[in-house]
Amino acid sequence: MTITDLLNEKQVKFMLFGGKGGVGKTSCAAAASIWAAEHGRKTLIISTDPAHSLGDSFDQQIGPEIKKIKGVKNLYGLELDPHKEFAEYQKTLEQENSEESQAQTLLGGLGGLTGMTPPGADEALAFAKVLEYIENPEYDLVIFDTAPTGHTLRLLSLPDVLSSWVVNLLKIRAYLGKFAGLFKRLVGKGGKEDRSMETLEKLKNTIDVARGELSDPESTAFVIVMIPEAMAVFETERLLSALNEYEIPCDHIIVNMVYPEVLDCAFCRARRAMQLENLREIREIYDDFNITEVPLYEGEVRGVERLKELSEILFGGAG
Ligand SMILES: Nc1ncnc2c1ncn2[C@@H]1O[C@H](COP(=O)(O)OP(=O)(O)OP(=O)(O)O)[C@@H](O)[C@H]1O
Ligand SMILES: [Mg+2]
């Protein structure tokens, strides 16, 4: 299956673009989202990189609420904000809990109980939001523009972390619930029904469904973006072995920023010779992968028009 087939394939619902810092992940993810949207698939592109650059790439403001991307029909964007999601989730739990501070106490105590620090909890809950989009049938295709490798691998391990985290929380909640019941009977105080258990059960279910989707090669594709340099090859190796561990399917590599054939610049010729050597190696190592090359352009790839040009190089002009 070529990378264009991936975008056309109705079963493919999630595409993740990942790789080393600065290699062109955001540009390629944005180009893919434009191409898919223009070919009739209602597409949502989500940036999971806390240092968002999706808005910069499209040259328009995006932010933590879903926004329509101007200039492309069928395309929506979102830049996830872990702090906002954490605050919202906390609020939901509080509202649904009759003993006002109980959920908060649990959430606060969670770090100590499960070994997760509050910053981890932020990210985990932001990821829970991502998982909700995975279950959301409103979009035909959800594309993820991810952060450089290390952060993304941590993110991909989150469904498992989050799942055991919620299971622990449910256990603690059930345990404390017994005492709350006893206490109420003793003092004879009635109260609203506590729905925090239900919310957590729902979250657990969302995580499990999303985990299944992410490891299903029919619905998910991880596209590695790299440049033809030795350092990128090493990083790709690390990324691939982690993806393998998390059972996330990956058969596609984009080799970006390949020097074009230029004759009037000794420096460029030398760089191109170096890159060609690495490209040969990349093709040898990843012979069972689908590899797409993208040339290095003179200028930046920024704004819808330039991204469209990139999308034509990557996926072809016709659908
Ligand atoms: N083929 C290309 N030719 C020229 N410039 C490119 C090309 N691809 C990407 N760029 C430019 O390189 C810069 C980095 O690209 P981009 O932001 O897509 O990389 P990234 O991998 O998402 O980076 P980060 O790791 O910071 O998220 C941008 O200025 C982009 O316009
Ligand atoms: Mg980026």
Coordinates of C-alpha atoms and ligand atoms in Angstrom, one line a residue:
M1 CA 0.0 0.0 0.0
T2 CA 1.5 3.4 -1.0
I3 CA 1.2 6.4 1.3
T4 CA -1.4 7.8 -1.0
D5 CA -3.4 4.6 -0.7
L6 CA -3.3 5.0 3.1
L7 CA -5.0 8.4 2.8
N8 CA -7.6 7.0 0.4
E9 CA -8.3 3.9 2.3
K10 CA -11.6 4.4 4.1
Q11 CA -10.6 1.9 6.8
V12 CA -7.5 3.9 7.9
K13 CA -8.9 6.2 10.5
F14 CA -5.8 7.3 12.3
M15 CA -2.4 8.5 11.0
L16 CA 0.4 9.5 13.3
F17 CA 3.4 11.4 12.0
G18 CA 6.5 11.0 14.1
G19 CA 10.3 11.2 14.1
K20 CA 13.3 13.3 15.2
G21 CA 13.0 17.0 16.0
G22 CA 12.9 19.4 13.0
V23 CA 12.7 16.8 10.2
G24 CA 9.3 17.9 8.9
K25 CA 6.7 16.0 10.9
T26 CA 4.3 18.9 11.2
S27 CA 4.7 19.9 7.6
C28 CA 4.1 16.3 6.4
A29 CA 1.1 15.8 8.7
A30 CA -0.4 19.1 7.7
A31 CA 0.1 18.3 4.0
A32 CA -1.5 14.9 4.5
S33 CA -4.5 16.4 6.3
I34 CA -5.0 18.9 3.4
W35 CA -4.8 16.1 0.8
A36 CA -7.3 13.9 2.7
A37 CA -9.7 16.7 3.3
E38 CA -9.6 17.8 -0.3
H39 CA -10.3 14.3 -1.4
G40 CA -13.5 14.3 0.5
R41 CA -12.6 12.9 3.9
K42 CA -13.7 14.9 6.9
T43 CA -10.3 15.3 8.6
L44 CA -9.2 16.4 12.1
I45 CA -5.5 17.2 12.6
I46 CA -4.4 17.1 16.3
S47 CA -1.0 18.4 17.5
T48 CA 0.2 16.5 20.6
D49 CA 3.4 18.4 20.7
P50 CA 3.3 20.8 23.8
A51 CA 5.5 23.2 21.7
H52 CA 2.7 23.5 19.1
S53 CA 3.7 24.6 15.6
L54 CA 0.6 23.4 13.7
G55 CA -0.9 26.9 13.7
D56 CA 2.4 28.3 12.5
S57 CA 2.6 25.7 9.7
F58 CA -1.0 26.5 8.5
D59 CA -0.2 30.2 9.2
Q60 CA -3.4 30.6 11.2
Q61 CA -4.4 30.3 14.8
I62 CA -5.6 26.9 16.0
G63 CA -5.5 26.4 19.8
P64 CA -7.1 24.0 22.3
E65 CA -10.6 24.1 20.8
I66 CA -11.3 22.5 17.4
K67 CA -11.0 25.1 14.7
K68 CA -12.0 25.0 11.1
I69 CA -8.9 25.4 8.9
K70 CA -9.3 28.3 6.6
G71 CA -8.8 27.7 2.9
V72 CA -9.5 23.9 3.0
K73 CA -12.9 22.5 3.2
N74 CA -13.5 19.4 5.5
L75 CA -10.4 20.2 7.6
Y76 CA -10.3 20.9 11.3
G77 CA -7.4 21.4 13.6
L78 CA -6.7 21.2 17.4
E79 CA -3.6 21.9 19.5
L80 CA -3.9 19.9 22.7
D81 CA -3.3 21.7 26.0
P82 CA -2.5 19.2 28.8
H83 CA -3.1 21.8 31.5
K84 CA -6.5 22.7 30.3
E85 CA -7.6 19.1 29.9
F86 CA -6.4 18.3 33.4
A87 CA -8.3 21.2 34.9
E88 CA -11.5 20.2 33.0
Y89 CA -11.3 16.5 34.0
Q90 CA -10.7 17.5 37.6
K91 CA -13.8 19.7 37.5
T92 CA -15.9 16.9 36.0
L93 CA -15.0 14.5 38.7
E94 CA -15.6 17.1 41.4
Q95 CA -19.1 17.9 40.1
E96 CA -20.1 14.3 39.9
N97 CA -19.0 13.5 43.4
S98 CA -21.5 14.2 46.2
E99 CA -18.7 14.4 48.8
E100 CA -17.3 17.5 47.2
S101 CA -13.6 17.0 48.0
Q102 CA -13.4 13.2 47.8
A103 CA -12.5 13.0 44.1
Q104 CA -10.1 15.8 44.4
T105 CA -8.4 14.0 47.3
L106 CA -8.2 10.9 45.3
L107 CA -6.8 12.6 42.3
G108 CA -4.3 14.4 44.4
G109 CA -3.3 11.3 46.2
L110 CA -3.0 9.4 43.0
G111 CA 0.6 10.4 42.3
G112 CA 1.8 8.8 45.5
L113 CA -0.3 5.7 45.0
T114 CA 0.6 4.9 41.4
G115 CA 4.0 6.4 41.0
M116 CA 2.8 9.1 38.6
T117 CA 3.7 12.7 39.3
P118 CA 1.2 15.5 38.7
P119 CA 2.9 16.5 35.4
G120 CA 2.5 12.9 34.2
A121 CA -1.2 13.1 35.2
D122 CA -1.6 16.3 33.1
E123 CA -0.3 14.5 30.1
A124 CA -2.2 11.3 30.8
L125 CA -5.5 13.2 30.9
A126 CA -4.7 15.2 27.8
F127 CA -4.1 11.8 26.2
A128 CA -7.4 10.6 27.4
K129 CA -8.8 13.5 25.4
V130 CA -7.0 12.2 22.3
L131 CA -8.5 8.8 23.0
E132 CA -12.0 10.4 23.0
Y133 CA -11.3 11.7 19.5
I134 CA -10.2 8.2 18.5
E135 CA -13.7 7.0 19.4
N136 CA -15.4 10.0 17.9
P137 CA -17.2 9.0 14.7
E138 CA -17.6 12.5 13.5
Y139 CA -14.3 12.5 11.5
D140 CA -13.4 10.1 8.8
L141 CA -9.7 10.5 9.5
V142 CA -7.7 11.8 12.5
I143 CA -4.1 12.8 11.9
F144 CA -1.7 13.3 14.7
D145 CA 1.2 15.7 14.5
T146 CA 3.5 14.4 17.2
A147 CA 6.4 15.8 19.2
P148 CA 9.9 14.5 18.7
T149 CA 10.5 10.8 19.4
G150 CA 11.1 10.8 23.2
H151 CA 7.9 12.7 24.1
T152 CA 5.8 10.7 21.6
L153 CA 7.0 7.4 22.9
R154 CA 6.0 8.4 26.4
L155 CA 2.7 9.5 25.1
L156 CA 2.2 6.1 23.3
S157 CA 2.9 4.3 26.6
L158 CA 0.2 6.2 28.3
P159 CA -2.8 4.1 27.4
D160 CA -1.2 1.2 29.4
V161 CA -0.2 3.6 32.2
L162 CA -3.5 5.3 32.2
S163 CA -5.4 2.1 32.2
S164 CA -3.7 0.7 35.2
W165 CA -4.0 4.1 36.8
V166 CA -7.8 4.1 36.4
V167 CA -8.1 0.6 37.6
N168 CA -6.2 1.5 40.8
L169 CA -8.4 4.6 41.2
L170 CA -11.5 2.5 40.8
K171 CA -10.3 0.1 43.5
I172 CA -9.5 2.9 45.9
R173 CA -12.8 4.6 45.1
A174 CA -14.7 1.4 45.8
Y175 CA -12.8 0.9 49.0
L176 CA -13.4 4.5 50.3
G177 CA -17.0 4.3 49.1
K178 CA -17.7 1.6 51.7
F179 CA -16.6 4.0 54.4
A180 CA -18.5 6.9 52.9
G181 CA -21.7 4.7 53.0
L182 CA -21.1 3.7 56.6
F183 CA -20.5 7.3 57.5
K184 CA -23.7 8.4 55.9
R185 CA -25.7 5.7 57.7
L186 CA -24.2 6.7 61.0
V187 CA -24.9 10.3 60.7
G188 CA -28.1 9.7 58.8
K189 CA -27.2 12.2 56.1
G190 CA -28.6 11.7 52.6
G191 CA -26.6 12.8 49.5
K192 CA -26.6 12.9 45.7
E193 CA -25.6 9.8 44.0
D194 CA -21.9 9.6 43.5
R195 CA -21.1 9.3 39.8
S196 CA -17.3 9.5 39.8
M197 CA -17.1 5.7 39.5
E198 CA -19.1 5.8 36.4
T199 CA -16.9 8.5 34.9
L200 CA -13.8 6.5 35.6
E201 CA -15.3 3.3 34.2
K202 CA -16.1 5.2 31.1
L203 CA -12.6 6.5 30.9
K204 CA -11.2 3.0 31.3
N205 CA -13.4 1.7 28.5
T206 CA -12.4 4.6 26.2
I207 CA -8.7 3.7 26.8
D208 CA -9.2 0.1 26.1
V209 CA -11.1 0.7 22.9
A210 CA -8.6 3.3 21.7
R211 CA -5.7 1.0 22.5
G212 CA -7.3 -1.7 20.3
E213 CA -7.7 0.8 17.5
L214 CA -4.2 2.1 17.7
S215 CA -2.7 -1.4 17.4
D216 CA -5.0 -2.4 14.5
P217 CA -3.1 -2.2 11.2
E218 CA -6.4 -1.8 9.3
S219 CA -7.3 1.4 11.1
T220 CA -3.9 2.9 12.2
A221 CA -0.7 3.9 10.4
F222 CA 2.3 5.5 11.9
V223 CA 4.4 7.4 9.4
I224 CA 8.0 8.0 10.3
V225 CA 9.5 11.2 8.9
M226 CA 13.3 11.3 8.7
I227 CA 16.1 13.1 6.9
P228 CA 18.8 11.2 5.0
E229 CA 21.4 11.5 7.7
A230 CA 23.0 8.9 9.9
M231 CA 21.7 10.4 13.2
A232 CA 18.1 10.1 11.9
V233 CA 18.7 6.5 11.0
F234 CA 19.7 5.7 14.6
E235 CA 16.7 7.5 15.9
T236 CA 14.4 5.7 13.5
E237 CA 15.7 2.4 14.8
R238 CA 14.8 3.4 18.3
L239 CA 11.4 4.6 17.3
L240 CA 10.7 1.5 15.3
S241 CA 11.6 -0.8 18.2
A242 CA 9.4 1.1 20.6
L243 CA 6.5 1.1 18.1
N244 CA 6.9 -2.6 17.8
E245 CA 6.7 -2.9 21.6
Y246 CA 3.5 -0.9 21.7
E247 CA 2.2 -2.9 18.7
I248 CA 1.6 0.2 16.7
P249 CA 1.7 -0.6 13.0
C250 CA 4.3 1.2 10.9
D251 CA 5.2 0.5 7.2
H252 CA 5.8 4.0 5.8
I253 CA 8.8 6.3 5.9
I254 CA 9.1 9.7 4.4
V255 CA 12.6 10.8 3.7
N256 CA 12.4 14.6 3.8
M257 CA 14.7 17.4 2.7
V258 CA 16.6 15.5 0.1
Y259 CA 19.0 17.8 -1.7
P260 CA 18.0 18.3 -5.4
E261 CA 20.5 17.7 -8.2
V262 CA 22.2 21.1 -8.3
L263 CA 25.3 21.6 -10.3
D264 CA 26.3 25.1 -9.4
C265 CA 27.2 24.7 -5.7
A266 CA 30.1 22.6 -4.5
F267 CA 28.7 22.6 -0.9
C268 CA 25.3 21.4 -2.1
R269 CA 26.9 18.7 -4.3
A270 CA 28.8 17.4 -1.3
R271 CA 25.7 17.4 0.9
R272 CA 23.8 15.6 -1.8
A273 CA 26.5 12.9 -2.2
M274 CA 26.4 12.4 1.6
Q275 CA 22.6 12.1 1.5
L276 CA 22.6 9.7 -1.4
E277 CA 24.9 7.4 0.4
N278 CA 22.6 7.5 3.5
L279 CA 19.5 7.1 1.2
R280 CA 21.0 4.0 -0.3
E281 CA 21.5 2.6 3.2
I282 CA 18.0 3.6 4.3
R283 CA 16.5 1.8 1.3
E284 CA 18.6 -1.3 2.2
I285 CA 17.7 -1.4 5.9
Y286 CA 14.1 -0.6 5.4
D287 CA 13.5 -2.6 2.2
D288 CA 10.1 -3.8 3.4
F289 CA 8.9 -0.3 4.1
N290 CA 7.2 2.0 1.7
I291 CA 9.6 4.9 1.3
T292 CA 8.7 8.3 -0.1
E293 CA 11.3 11.0 -0.9
V294 CA 10.6 14.7 -0.6
P295 CA 13.1 17.3 -2.0
L296 CA 14.5 20.1 0.1
Y297 CA 12.9 23.4 -1.0
E298 CA 14.6 26.7 -1.2
G299 CA 12.1 28.3 1.2
E300 CA 10.0 27.2 4.2
V301 CA 6.9 25.1 3.7
R302 CA 4.4 27.4 5.4
G303 CA 0.8 28.4 4.8
V304 CA -2.0 26.4 3.0
E305 CA -0.6 27.0 -0.5
R306 CA 2.9 25.7 0.2
L307 CA 1.5 22.8 2.1
K308 CA -0.7 21.9 -0.9
E309 CA 2.4 21.9 -3.1
L310 CA 4.1 19.6 -0.6
S311 CA 1.0 17.4 -0.5
E312 CA 1.1 17.0 -4.3
I313 CA 4.8 15.9 -4.1
L314 CA 3.9 13.4 -1.3
F315 CA 0.6 12.1 -2.4
G316 CA 0.3 13.0 -6.1
G317 CA -2.0 15.5 -7.8
A318 CA -4.8 13.1 -8.5
G319 CA -6.8 11.0 -6.1
Ligands
LIG1 N1 11.1 19.6 2.3 C1 11.4 20.8 2.9 N2 12.1 21.8 2.3 C2 12.3 22.9 2.9 N3 11.9 23.2 4.2 C3 11.2 22.3 4.8 C4 10.9 21.0 4.2 N4 10.2 20.3 5.1 C5 10.1 21.1 6.2 N5 10.7 22.3 6.1 C6 10.8 23.4 7.0 O1 11.6 22.9 8.1 C7 11.1 23.4 9.3 C8 10.8 22.3 10.2 O2 9.7 21.6 9.7 P1 8.5 21.0 10.7 O3 8.1 22.0 11.7 O4 7.5 20.4 9.8 O5 9.4 19.9 11.4 P2 9.0 19.1 12.7 O6 9.6 17.7 12.6 O7 7.5 19.1 12.9 O8 9.7 19.9 13.8 P3 9.5 19.8 15.4 O9 10.3 18.5 15.8 O10 10.1 21.0 15.9 O11 8.0 19.6 15.7 C9 10.0 24.3 9.0 O12 10.4 25.6 8.9 C10 9.5 23.8 7.6 O13 8.9 24.8 6.9
MG2 MG 6.4 19.6 14.7

